[in-house]
Each structure stands twice: as structure tokens, then as C-alpha cells.
Coordinates of C-alpha atoms in Angstrom, one line a residue:
M1 CA 20.4 -7.5 -59.5
L2 CA 19.8 -11.1 -58.6
T3 CA 22.2 -10.8 -55.7
T4 CA 20.5 -7.7 -54.3
R5 CA 17.0 -9.0 -54.3
P6 CA 17.4 -11.5 -51.4
R7 CA 19.2 -8.8 -49.5
L8 CA 16.3 -6.3 -50.1
T9 CA 13.9 -9.0 -49.1
A10 CA 15.8 -9.5 -45.9
I11 CA 15.8 -5.8 -45.2
L12 CA 12.0 -5.5 -45.8
L13 CA 11.4 -8.5 -43.5
T14 CA 13.5 -6.9 -40.8
L15 CA 11.6 -3.7 -41.1
L16 CA 8.3 -5.6 -40.9
V17 CA 9.4 -7.5 -37.8
A18 CA 10.5 -4.2 -36.2
A19 CA 7.2 -2.5 -37.1
S20 CA 5.3 -5.5 -35.7
S21 CA 7.4 -5.4 -32.5
A22 CA 6.8 -1.7 -32.1
A23 CA 3.1 -2.2 -32.5
Q24 CA 3.1 -4.9 -29.9
N25 CA 5.0 -2.7 -27.5
A26 CA 2.8 0.3 -28.1
L27 CA 0.7 1.4 -25.1
P28 CA -2.8 2.9 -25.2
S29 CA -1.6 6.4 -24.3
D30 CA 0.7 6.4 -27.3
A31 CA -2.4 6.9 -29.5
I32 CA -3.4 10.1 -27.7
P33 CA -1.9 13.2 -29.4
A34 CA 0.9 14.9 -27.4
V35 CA -1.1 18.1 -27.0
R36 CA -3.9 16.3 -25.3
M37 CA -1.6 14.3 -23.1
N38 CA 0.1 17.5 -22.0
A39 CA -3.3 19.0 -21.2
Y40 CA -4.1 16.0 -19.0
A41 CA -0.8 16.4 -17.2
E42 CA -1.5 20.0 -16.5
Q43 CA -5.0 19.1 -15.3
A44 CA -3.5 16.5 -13.0
V45 CA -1.3 19.1 -11.3
T46 CA -4.2 21.5 -11.0
W47 CA -6.5 19.0 -9.5
M48 CA -3.8 17.5 -7.2
T49 CA -3.2 21.0 -5.8
E50 CA -6.9 21.5 -5.2
Y51 CA -7.3 18.0 -3.6
L52 CA -4.4 18.5 -1.2
R53 CA -6.1 21.6 0.1
V54 CA -9.1 19.6 1.1
D55 CA -8.6 18.9 4.8
T56 CA -9.8 15.3 5.6
T57 CA -7.7 14.8 8.7
N58 CA -8.9 11.7 10.6
P59 CA -10.1 12.2 13.3
P60 CA -12.6 13.5 12.6
G61 CA -12.4 12.8 8.9
N62 CA -14.8 15.1 7.1
E63 CA -14.4 12.9 4.0
A64 CA -17.6 14.3 2.6
R65 CA -15.4 17.3 1.5
A66 CA -13.3 14.9 -0.7
A67 CA -16.4 13.2 -2.0
A68 CA -17.7 16.7 -3.0
F69 CA -14.5 17.4 -4.8
F70 CA -14.6 14.2 -6.8
K71 CA -18.3 14.5 -7.5
K72 CA -17.8 18.0 -9.0
V73 CA -15.3 16.6 -11.5
L74 CA -17.3 13.5 -12.3
D75 CA -20.5 15.4 -12.8
A76 CA -18.8 17.8 -15.2
E77 CA -17.5 14.8 -17.2
G78 CA -20.9 13.1 -17.4
I79 CA -19.6 10.1 -15.4
E80 CA -22.2 8.1 -13.5
N81 CA -21.6 8.5 -9.7
R82 CA -23.2 8.3 -6.3
V83 CA -22.3 9.8 -2.9
I84 CA -23.6 8.4 0.3
E85 CA -23.0 10.1 3.7
Y86 CA -23.2 7.1 6.0
A87 CA -22.4 9.2 9.1
P88 CA -22.3 13.0 9.7
G89 CA -19.5 14.4 7.5
R90 CA -18.4 10.9 6.4
A91 CA -19.1 9.9 2.9
N92 CA -18.2 7.2 0.3
L93 CA -18.2 7.9 -3.4
W94 CA -18.8 5.4 -6.2
A95 CA -18.5 6.0 -9.9
R96 CA -18.6 3.8 -13.0
I97 CA -17.8 3.8 -16.7
K98 CA -19.7 0.8 -18.1
G99 CA -18.2 -1.8 -20.4
S100 CA -19.8 -4.5 -22.5
G101 CA -19.9 -6.9 -19.6
A102 CA -17.8 -9.5 -21.4
R103 CA -15.5 -9.6 -18.4
R104 CA -15.9 -8.9 -14.7
P105 CA -15.3 -5.3 -13.5
L106 CA -12.1 -3.6 -12.3
I107 CA -12.2 -1.4 -9.2
L108 CA -9.9 1.6 -8.6
L109 CA -10.1 2.0 -4.9
N110 CA -8.7 4.9 -2.8
H111 CA -9.3 6.3 0.6
T112 CA -9.9 10.0 1.1
D113 CA -8.9 10.5 4.8
V114 CA -5.4 11.4 5.9
V115 CA -3.6 11.2 9.2
T116 CA -3.0 14.1 11.6
S117 CA -0.1 16.5 11.1
D118 CA 1.9 19.1 13.1
P119 CA 2.1 22.3 11.0
A120 CA 5.0 23.6 13.2
R121 CA 7.2 20.8 11.8
W122 CA 6.4 21.4 8.1
R123 CA 8.1 23.7 5.6
V124 CA 4.7 24.9 4.4
P125 CA 1.2 24.3 6.0
P126 CA 0.0 20.7 5.5
F127 CA -3.0 21.8 3.5
A128 CA -1.5 24.6 1.5
G129 CA -0.9 22.5 -1.6
E130 CA 2.3 24.5 -2.4
V131 CA 5.1 23.6 -4.7
V132 CA 8.6 23.8 -3.2
E133 CA 11.7 23.0 -5.2
G134 CA 9.7 20.9 -7.7
A135 CA 7.7 19.0 -5.2
L136 CA 4.0 19.4 -4.3
Y137 CA 3.6 19.4 -0.5
G138 CA 0.5 18.4 1.4
R139 CA -0.8 15.8 3.8
G140 CA -1.9 12.8 1.6
A141 CA 0.6 13.5 -1.2
Q142 CA 2.0 10.0 -0.6
D143 CA -0.9 8.4 1.3
M144 CA -3.0 8.3 -0.8
K145 CA -4.4 11.4 -2.4
D146 CA -1.8 11.0 -5.1
E147 CA -3.2 7.7 -6.3
G148 CA -6.8 8.8 -5.8
L149 CA -6.1 11.7 -8.1
A150 CA -4.4 9.5 -10.7
Q151 CA -7.5 7.2 -10.6
L152 CA -9.7 10.2 -11.1
L153 CA -7.7 11.2 -14.2
V154 CA -8.0 7.7 -15.6
M155 CA -11.8 7.8 -15.3
V156 CA -11.8 11.2 -17.1
M157 CA -9.5 9.9 -19.8
L158 CA -11.6 6.8 -20.4
Q159 CA -14.7 9.0 -20.8
R160 CA -13.2 11.7 -23.0
E161 CA -11.2 9.3 -25.2
K162 CA -14.3 7.1 -25.5
V163 CA -12.4 3.9 -24.8
A164 CA -14.4 0.8 -25.6
L165 CA -14.4 -1.5 -22.6
D166 CA -15.1 -5.1 -22.0
R167 CA -15.2 -4.5 -18.2
D168 CA -16.9 -1.9 -16.1
V169 CA -14.3 0.3 -14.5
I170 CA -15.4 1.4 -11.0
F171 CA -14.0 4.3 -9.0
L172 CA -14.5 3.8 -5.3
A173 CA -13.4 6.5 -2.7
T174 CA -13.9 5.4 0.9
A175 CA -13.7 7.2 4.2
D176 CA -11.9 6.3 7.5
E177 CA -9.2 3.9 6.2
E178 CA -6.7 5.5 8.6
A179 CA -8.6 4.6 11.7
E180 CA -11.5 2.2 11.9
G181 CA -12.1 1.3 8.2
S182 CA -15.8 2.1 8.6
G183 CA -16.2 3.4 5.1
T184 CA -15.2 0.1 3.4
D185 CA -17.1 -1.9 6.1
W186 CA -20.2 0.1 5.3
V187 CA -19.8 -0.5 1.5
I188 CA -19.4 -4.3 2.0
A189 CA -22.3 -4.5 4.5
N190 CA -24.7 -2.2 2.7
K191 CA -23.7 -1.6 -1.0
K192 CA -22.1 -4.8 -2.2
D193 CA -23.8 -4.1 -5.6
W194 CA -21.2 -1.2 -5.9
L195 CA -18.5 -3.9 -6.2
A196 CA -20.5 -5.7 -9.0
D197 CA -18.7 -9.1 -8.6
A198 CA -15.4 -7.5 -9.6
E199 CA -12.5 -9.6 -10.7
Y200 CA -9.7 -7.1 -10.0
L201 CA -9.0 -4.2 -7.6
I202 CA -6.1 -1.8 -7.5
T203 CA -5.4 0.4 -4.5
E204 CA -2.5 1.9 -2.5
G205 CA 0.6 -0.1 -1.7
G206 CA 3.5 -1.2 -3.7
S207 CA 6.7 0.8 -4.2
N208 CA 8.5 1.9 -7.3
R209 CA 11.8 2.7 -5.5
L210 CA 13.8 5.4 -7.1
E211 CA 17.6 5.4 -6.6
N212 CA 20.1 7.6 -8.4
G213 CA 17.5 8.6 -10.9
Q214 CA 16.5 5.0 -11.9
V215 CA 13.6 2.9 -10.6
K216 CA 15.2 0.0 -8.8
Y217 CA 12.2 -2.2 -8.8
V218 CA 8.4 -2.1 -9.2
G219 CA 7.0 -3.7 -6.0
V220 CA 3.4 -4.8 -6.2
D221 CA 1.8 -5.7 -2.9
V222 CA 0.0 -9.1 -3.3
A223 CA -0.1 -10.2 0.3
E224 CA 0.0 -8.5 3.7
K225 CA 0.5 -9.3 7.3
T226 CA -2.4 -8.8 9.7
T227 CA -2.5 -6.9 12.9
F228 CA -3.0 -8.8 16.2
W229 CA -2.7 -6.0 18.8
L230 CA -2.1 -7.2 22.4
R231 CA -2.3 -5.6 25.8
V232 CA 0.1 -6.7 28.5
T233 CA -1.3 -5.8 32.0
A234 CA 0.7 -6.3 35.2
H235 CA -0.8 -6.2 38.7
G236 CA 0.9 -5.6 42.0
R237 CA 0.6 -3.9 45.4
P238 CA 0.3 -0.1 45.1
G239 CA 2.2 2.2 47.4
H240 CA 4.2 5.4 47.8
G241 CA 7.0 6.0 45.4
S242 CA 9.4 6.7 48.2
R243 CA 9.2 3.0 49.3
P244 CA 10.2 0.7 46.4
L245 CA 8.3 -2.5 45.9
D246 CA 10.2 -5.1 44.0
A247 CA 7.0 -6.9 42.8
S248 CA 5.2 -3.7 41.9
A249 CA 3.0 -3.7 38.7
P250 CA 5.5 -1.4 36.8
N251 CA 8.4 -3.6 37.7
R252 CA 6.6 -6.8 36.7
L253 CA 5.6 -5.1 33.4
V254 CA 9.2 -4.1 32.6
R255 CA 10.5 -7.6 33.3
A256 CA 7.7 -9.1 31.2
L257 CA 8.4 -6.7 28.3
G258 CA 12.1 -7.6 28.5
R259 CA 11.2 -11.3 28.0
I260 CA 8.9 -10.5 25.1
L261 CA 11.5 -8.4 23.4
D262 CA 14.1 -11.1 23.9
Y263 CA 11.8 -13.6 22.2
R264 CA 12.5 -14.4 18.6
P265 CA 9.6 -15.8 16.6
P266 CA 10.6 -18.5 14.1
L267 CA 11.8 -17.4 10.6
K268 CA 9.4 -18.5 7.8
V269 CA 9.7 -18.3 4.1
L270 CA 6.5 -17.6 2.2
P271 CA 6.5 -17.9 -1.6
V272 CA 5.9 -14.1 -2.0
A273 CA 8.9 -13.3 0.1
E274 CA 11.0 -15.9 -1.8
Q275 CA 10.1 -14.4 -5.1
F276 CA 10.7 -10.8 -3.9
L277 CA 14.1 -11.6 -2.5
A278 CA 15.1 -13.5 -5.7
A279 CA 14.2 -10.4 -7.7
M280 CA 16.2 -8.1 -5.4
A281 CA 19.3 -10.3 -5.5
R282 CA 20.7 -8.4 -8.5
Y283 CA 21.2 -5.3 -6.3
E284 CA 23.1 -7.1 -3.5
T285 CA 26.8 -8.1 -3.0
P286 CA 27.7 -11.5 -4.6
E287 CA 27.6 -13.1 -1.2
R288 CA 24.3 -11.6 -0.1
A289 CA 22.8 -12.2 -3.6
A290 CA 23.5 -15.9 -3.3
K291 CA 21.5 -15.9 -0.1
F292 CA 18.6 -14.0 -1.6
R293 CA 18.4 -16.4 -4.5
D294 CA 18.1 -19.4 -2.2
I295 CA 16.8 -17.9 1.0
R296 CA 15.6 -21.2 2.4
R297 CA 19.0 -22.7 2.3
A298 CA 20.6 -19.5 3.6
L299 CA 18.4 -19.5 6.7
K300 CA 19.9 -22.8 7.8
N301 CA 23.1 -20.8 8.6
R302 CA 22.9 -19.6 12.2
R303 CA 25.0 -16.5 11.6
F304 CA 22.7 -15.4 8.7
R305 CA 19.6 -16.0 10.8
A306 CA 21.0 -13.7 13.4
E307 CA 21.7 -11.1 10.7
V308 CA 18.1 -11.3 9.5
E309 CA 16.7 -10.8 13.0
Q310 CA 18.6 -7.5 13.2
D311 CA 17.7 -6.4 9.6
E312 CA 14.8 -3.9 9.4
F313 CA 14.2 -4.8 5.8
L314 CA 14.3 -8.6 6.0
R315 CA 12.8 -9.3 9.4
P316 CA 9.2 -8.2 8.6
L317 CA 9.2 -10.4 5.4
L318 CA 10.3 -13.5 7.2
Q319 CA 9.0 -13.3 10.8
N320 CA 6.0 -12.3 12.9
T321 CA 7.0 -9.0 14.5
I322 CA 6.3 -7.4 17.9
S323 CA 6.7 -3.7 18.7
V324 CA 6.0 -2.1 22.1
T325 CA 4.1 1.1 21.2
M326 CA 2.2 2.3 24.3
L327 CA 2.8 2.3 28.0
G328 CA 0.7 3.3 31.0
G329 CA 0.8 3.3 34.7
S330 CA 0.5 5.9 37.5
Q331 CA -0.8 9.4 36.9
Q332 CA 1.7 10.7 39.5
T333 CA 5.4 10.2 39.9
N334 CA 5.2 9.5 43.6
V335 CA 2.5 6.9 43.3
I336 CA 3.3 3.2 42.6
P337 CA 0.2 2.0 40.7
G338 CA -1.5 -1.3 41.3
E339 CA -1.7 -1.8 37.6
A340 CA 0.6 -1.0 34.6
W341 CA 0.1 -1.8 31.0
A342 CA 1.7 -1.8 27.6
N343 CA 0.3 -2.3 24.1
L344 CA 2.0 -4.4 21.5
D345 CA 1.7 -4.0 17.8
V346 CA 2.0 -7.6 16.5
R347 CA 2.0 -8.3 12.8
L348 CA 1.4 -11.9 11.8
L349 CA 2.3 -13.6 8.5
P350 CA -0.3 -15.1 6.3
G351 CA -1.3 -18.6 7.6
E352 CA -0.5 -17.8 11.3
D353 CA -2.8 -18.9 14.1
P354 CA -3.5 -15.9 16.4
K355 CA -4.6 -18.2 19.3
A356 CA -1.4 -20.1 19.1
F357 CA 0.6 -16.9 19.1
L358 CA -1.3 -15.6 22.1
E359 CA -0.5 -18.7 24.1
T360 CA 3.2 -18.4 23.1
M361 CA 3.2 -14.8 24.5
R362 CA 1.7 -15.9 27.7
R363 CA 4.3 -18.7 28.1
V364 CA 7.1 -16.1 27.3
V365 CA 5.8 -13.7 30.0
A366 CA 5.6 -16.6 32.5
D367 CA 4.1 -14.5 35.3
S368 CA 0.7 -15.2 36.8
N369 CA 0.4 -11.5 37.8
V370 CA 0.8 -10.4 34.2
S371 CA -2.0 -11.0 31.6
V372 CA -1.8 -10.9 27.8
E373 CA -5.0 -10.3 26.0
P374 CA -6.1 -9.2 22.5
L375 CA -7.0 -5.5 22.2
D376 CA -9.7 -6.1 19.6
G377 CA -12.1 -9.0 19.6
E378 CA -12.0 -9.1 15.8
F379 CA -9.1 -10.8 14.0
R380 CA -8.6 -10.7 10.2
V381 CA -6.7 -13.6 8.8
A382 CA -3.8 -12.4 6.6
N383 CA -4.5 -13.0 3.0
E384 CA -2.9 -12.8 -0.5
S385 CA -3.7 -12.7 -4.2
P386 CA -2.1 -14.8 -7.0
T387 CA 0.3 -13.3 -9.6
N388 CA -0.6 -15.6 -12.6
T389 CA -3.3 -13.1 -13.7
E390 CA -4.0 -10.9 -16.7
L391 CA -3.7 -7.8 -14.5
W392 CA -0.3 -8.9 -13.3
A393 CA 0.9 -9.5 -16.8
E394 CA -0.4 -6.0 -17.8
I395 CA 1.5 -4.4 -14.9
E396 CA 4.6 -6.1 -16.1
R397 CA 4.1 -5.0 -19.7
V398 CA 3.5 -1.3 -18.8
S399 CA 6.2 -1.2 -16.2
A400 CA 8.8 -2.4 -18.8
R401 CA 8.0 0.7 -20.8
Y402 CA 8.0 3.3 -18.0
F403 CA 10.6 1.7 -15.8
P404 CA 13.0 -0.2 -18.1
Q405 CA 15.3 -2.8 -16.5
A406 CA 13.3 -2.7 -13.2
P407 CA 11.9 -6.1 -12.2
V408 CA 8.3 -6.3 -11.2
A409 CA 8.3 -8.1 -7.9
P410 CA 5.5 -9.3 -5.6
R411 CA 5.7 -7.9 -2.1
L412 CA 4.5 -8.9 1.3
T413 CA 3.6 -5.6 3.1
S414 CA 3.9 -5.4 6.9
G415 CA 1.3 -2.5 6.9
Y416 CA -2.4 -2.5 6.3
T417 CA -4.4 -1.7 3.2
E418 CA -8.1 -2.2 2.4
N419 CA -7.0 -5.1 0.2
Q420 CA -7.3 -7.1 3.4
R421 CA -11.1 -6.5 3.4
Y422 CA -11.8 -7.1 -0.3
R423 CA -9.8 -10.3 -1.0
P424 CA -12.2 -12.5 1.0
L425 CA -14.9 -11.4 -1.5
G426 CA -13.1 -13.2 -4.3
I427 CA -11.4 -10.2 -5.8
V428 CA -7.8 -10.3 -6.9
C429 CA -6.4 -7.2 -5.1
Y430 CA -3.0 -5.5 -5.8
G431 CA -1.3 -2.7 -4.1
F432 CA 0.2 -0.9 -7.1
S433 CA 1.5 2.7 -7.3
P434 CA 1.9 4.4 -10.7
H435 CA 4.4 6.8 -9.1
A436 CA 8.1 6.5 -8.5
S437 CA 9.6 7.8 -5.2
T438 CA 12.8 7.9 -3.3
D439 CA 13.1 6.2 0.1
E440 CA 13.1 9.7 1.7
E441 CA 10.0 10.7 -0.1
S442 CA 8.2 7.5 0.8
R443 CA 9.0 8.1 4.5
T444 CA 7.1 11.4 4.5
A445 CA 3.8 9.4 4.4
H446 CA 2.5 9.8 7.9
G447 CA 5.5 12.0 8.6
D448 CA 6.5 15.6 8.2
N449 CA 6.7 17.5 4.9
E450 CA 4.8 14.9 2.9
R451 CA 5.3 15.5 -0.8
I452 CA 5.4 14.2 -4.3
R453 CA 7.4 15.5 -7.2
V454 CA 5.4 17.5 -9.7
E455 CA 6.9 15.4 -12.5
E456 CA 5.4 12.3 -10.9
V457 CA 2.0 13.9 -10.8
R458 CA 2.3 14.6 -14.5
R459 CA 3.3 11.0 -15.3
G460 CA 1.7 8.7 -12.8
F461 CA -1.9 8.9 -14.2
R462 CA -0.6 7.9 -17.6
V463 CA 1.0 4.7 -16.2
L464 CA -2.2 3.8 -14.5
F465 CA -4.3 4.6 -17.6
D466 CA -2.2 2.2 -19.7
V467 CA -2.6 -0.6 -17.1
V468 CA -6.3 -0.1 -16.9
V469 CA -6.9 0.1 -20.6
G470 CA -4.7 -2.9 -21.2
V471 CA -6.7 -5.0 -18.9
A472 CA -10.2 -3.6 -19.4
A473 CA -10.4 -2.4 -23.1
T474 CA -12.3 -4.4 -25.7
R475 CA -10.1 -7.0 -27.3

């Protein structure tokens, strides 16, 4: 008996440690009975189907339709909300579940407009909201009605489950993100009280890349490049197309564009890119992994630098980029115009000086008959948010449960999100998706046959709920 007592004590201690560990690893949604969680999942699919049938194609937008959809749900749940139509057919919606005020608010931001679509290229009509082979099809299924719907479910769950909060949780649905950003601009200019000095904001962005049935990584957008669109305009003597003019405007433009495309902006390593590549090294060949783990050293190799400049994945992370996107000249084939132009989609890394870049482009063009000018007088400096935050830690904790073995990696996005507008207000903004998607599925955003798997609709809101409660609930 004396020999078994220490052994029994050891077993009990082991069980206690295991129980304590399990309690520490438990997520808020674990406390909700399975039957209720299943009901929420069914509700998510029903509402997502309805939401995808709301046509908010921008232009013209008609986002008031989406605001009405949200308001109907929020009113039924008894959640405080406001809708303001700031222009005909264009509306923003704000909703709030109040906390104790012990900590600053958290904003769940989504935009309600979607880009245009060509029904002839789709398997089902873009606003049919139909399920095909386990996926729910509809414009906005990836960008970003999926996340807006998940945010709505989180608000409903917080209300129904009577979650005690230390922070206000704010739901903000804005119009016109895909075009001018007028919805968010209106909020910042006219309703800054809706933001309530928030500490954190979660919106679209990020990528939980699914490969071979496993999430490869959880990418959280913490920084983004900024647009600096330019117009290149060439001037020359006009004439008849039957008599070629070597110095014509179109010829000058083509030569100038050739010089621009041959130009290679310097490669630069920002901390966010360095951290992301180090996290991705595990998926590379040993040789490439070594470069990812010490990217600064790797870029000293001329051969590797050349590889980077041809790599669609690496190049936007490490370099200012230039894409020729629009061209214009004569309206008739037999007329040589006196003016020809091209638009450049330029994306600058955080910290870049747009005036210096503009002067560089002018030197590259090196033709007094070709001008290079900004397309828009307004320039937004690229910005970023830190990762040493409570919200980041909570995303890591929750992701470890839903996406085991997948590293949580900070990302620098080459696109645009409304984070760009809210970070200057002192808000830590992350692009975080609660849904996993394959590369093919992600590419349907702004493309044909945009879709999301039904299983992700049923799961994504739960991931987001656990993050929100983890960072906002009463301690």
C-alpha cells in the first residue's frame, strides 16, 4: 500500500494538470450546447443565401438594400442599430452591443457593395445564391459578404448568449468600398462617434490557405501597400495612318512604357515581410527555406534577386510594383492621334515617398514629349499595425484550435482594404478571415463563379465568435 500511494498521487496530479490544460485551451463556443451551435450554423447558411441574393453591384451600389437586410435581423434580436442613407440608395449601418467600458471598443467592419459580374460566364446567376457541389455561389461570397455575415452571427450570438463584455462590440457595414470609399469617408467625417475611440478593428483581408485538406497558414494582414496611380501621356504630330510618323504620340508612348517595364525598383525587406517569409519557410525546399529564413542575406545574391523579380508571390512583398492597366489613343484605326496615354497601377511599400517615386518615373521615361502625372491628387501613406497586441494573441490561440499546426503569420497585402483609412485614427486594424479557402476559391473574388463552401459558412462565424469573446469578454 505504501508503494502505491505515491503512484496514485502522481496519477491524480497528472489528471489535474490535464484538466487544467484542457480548461485553459477551452474556447468560448465550447460552452454552448451542440444543439444551439448547430442551429446557429443552419442560420448562417440561411442568412448567407439570402444576403447573396441582395444585389449591391457597384456601380451603382444600392447598399441600402444590404443595410435593410442587416437591420431586419438586428431589430428582431433587439440589438441597438442605426442606418443612415448618406446619398440616394447608399447607406451605412452601425450596431452596438455595449460592454462595461473597462476596455476600449472592438469594431467588426464589413463593406456591403460588390464588384460587377458577367452572368454569361457563371455556372449559376451571380445573385441566385445557389448551392452547387457543396459550395454556395454568389457575387460577394469571398469579398466580403461571407465575413459580413459571420460578423452578423457573432453579434446575434453575443446577444442571445448574454455574453458579459468589457468592451463595446461595434458592427459597422459601409457602402462603396469597391469604388470611391465614400461610405467609410462619410463615417469618419460625420459620425466619428460611431467608432467610439475603438482600440481594435477586424475586417476583410488575411488568408487561411487550404491545401490538400489542411490549412497551410493563417495569414493576418497587418500592413498594406498603397496605390499611387499614374498617367503617362505622350504628345506628337497627328496624321493619317497611311503615313507613319516615327515620333508619333503612340510610338513615343510605347517606347516610354517599354522603359518603365524594364525598370526594376529596389528590393526592400520590411519586418512584416521578413516575419511572413520566415513562417512560410517550412513549406519550401531546403535551399529556398534557408533563403526565406534569412531573406536579407539571400537578397545579396544577384541570381536570387533576379528570381524574386520574376516571382508573382515574392515580388509584391519586397518591391514597389508597376502594372500597365489602361491604354488610349485614336478613336479610328486610320488616324494617328496627337496624344496617347496609359494608366499605371503603382503600389508603394509602407514608408515610400510618392514624390520621389514620381521623379524616378520621369527620369526613366526620359522624353520631354511624355509626361507622367498622378491620376488622383490624394495620396494615402501606406500604414501598418503592430502584432504585440491582445487581439493578435487571441487570434493565435483560437487559430491553434481550428487550424492546428498552421502558423499565424503577419502579411503585407498588395491590395486595398478599409484598414488603410482607420489606422490613422489610432485603431489597431487587422485583416482576418475566419474562413479557410483554396487558392482556386480565393481567385473567384472579383472573378467568375465566386463561391464559398457551405462547410465554411457553417464554421467561420464560430471562429470569429471565439476571437471576439476572447478579446472582449469580461475577465
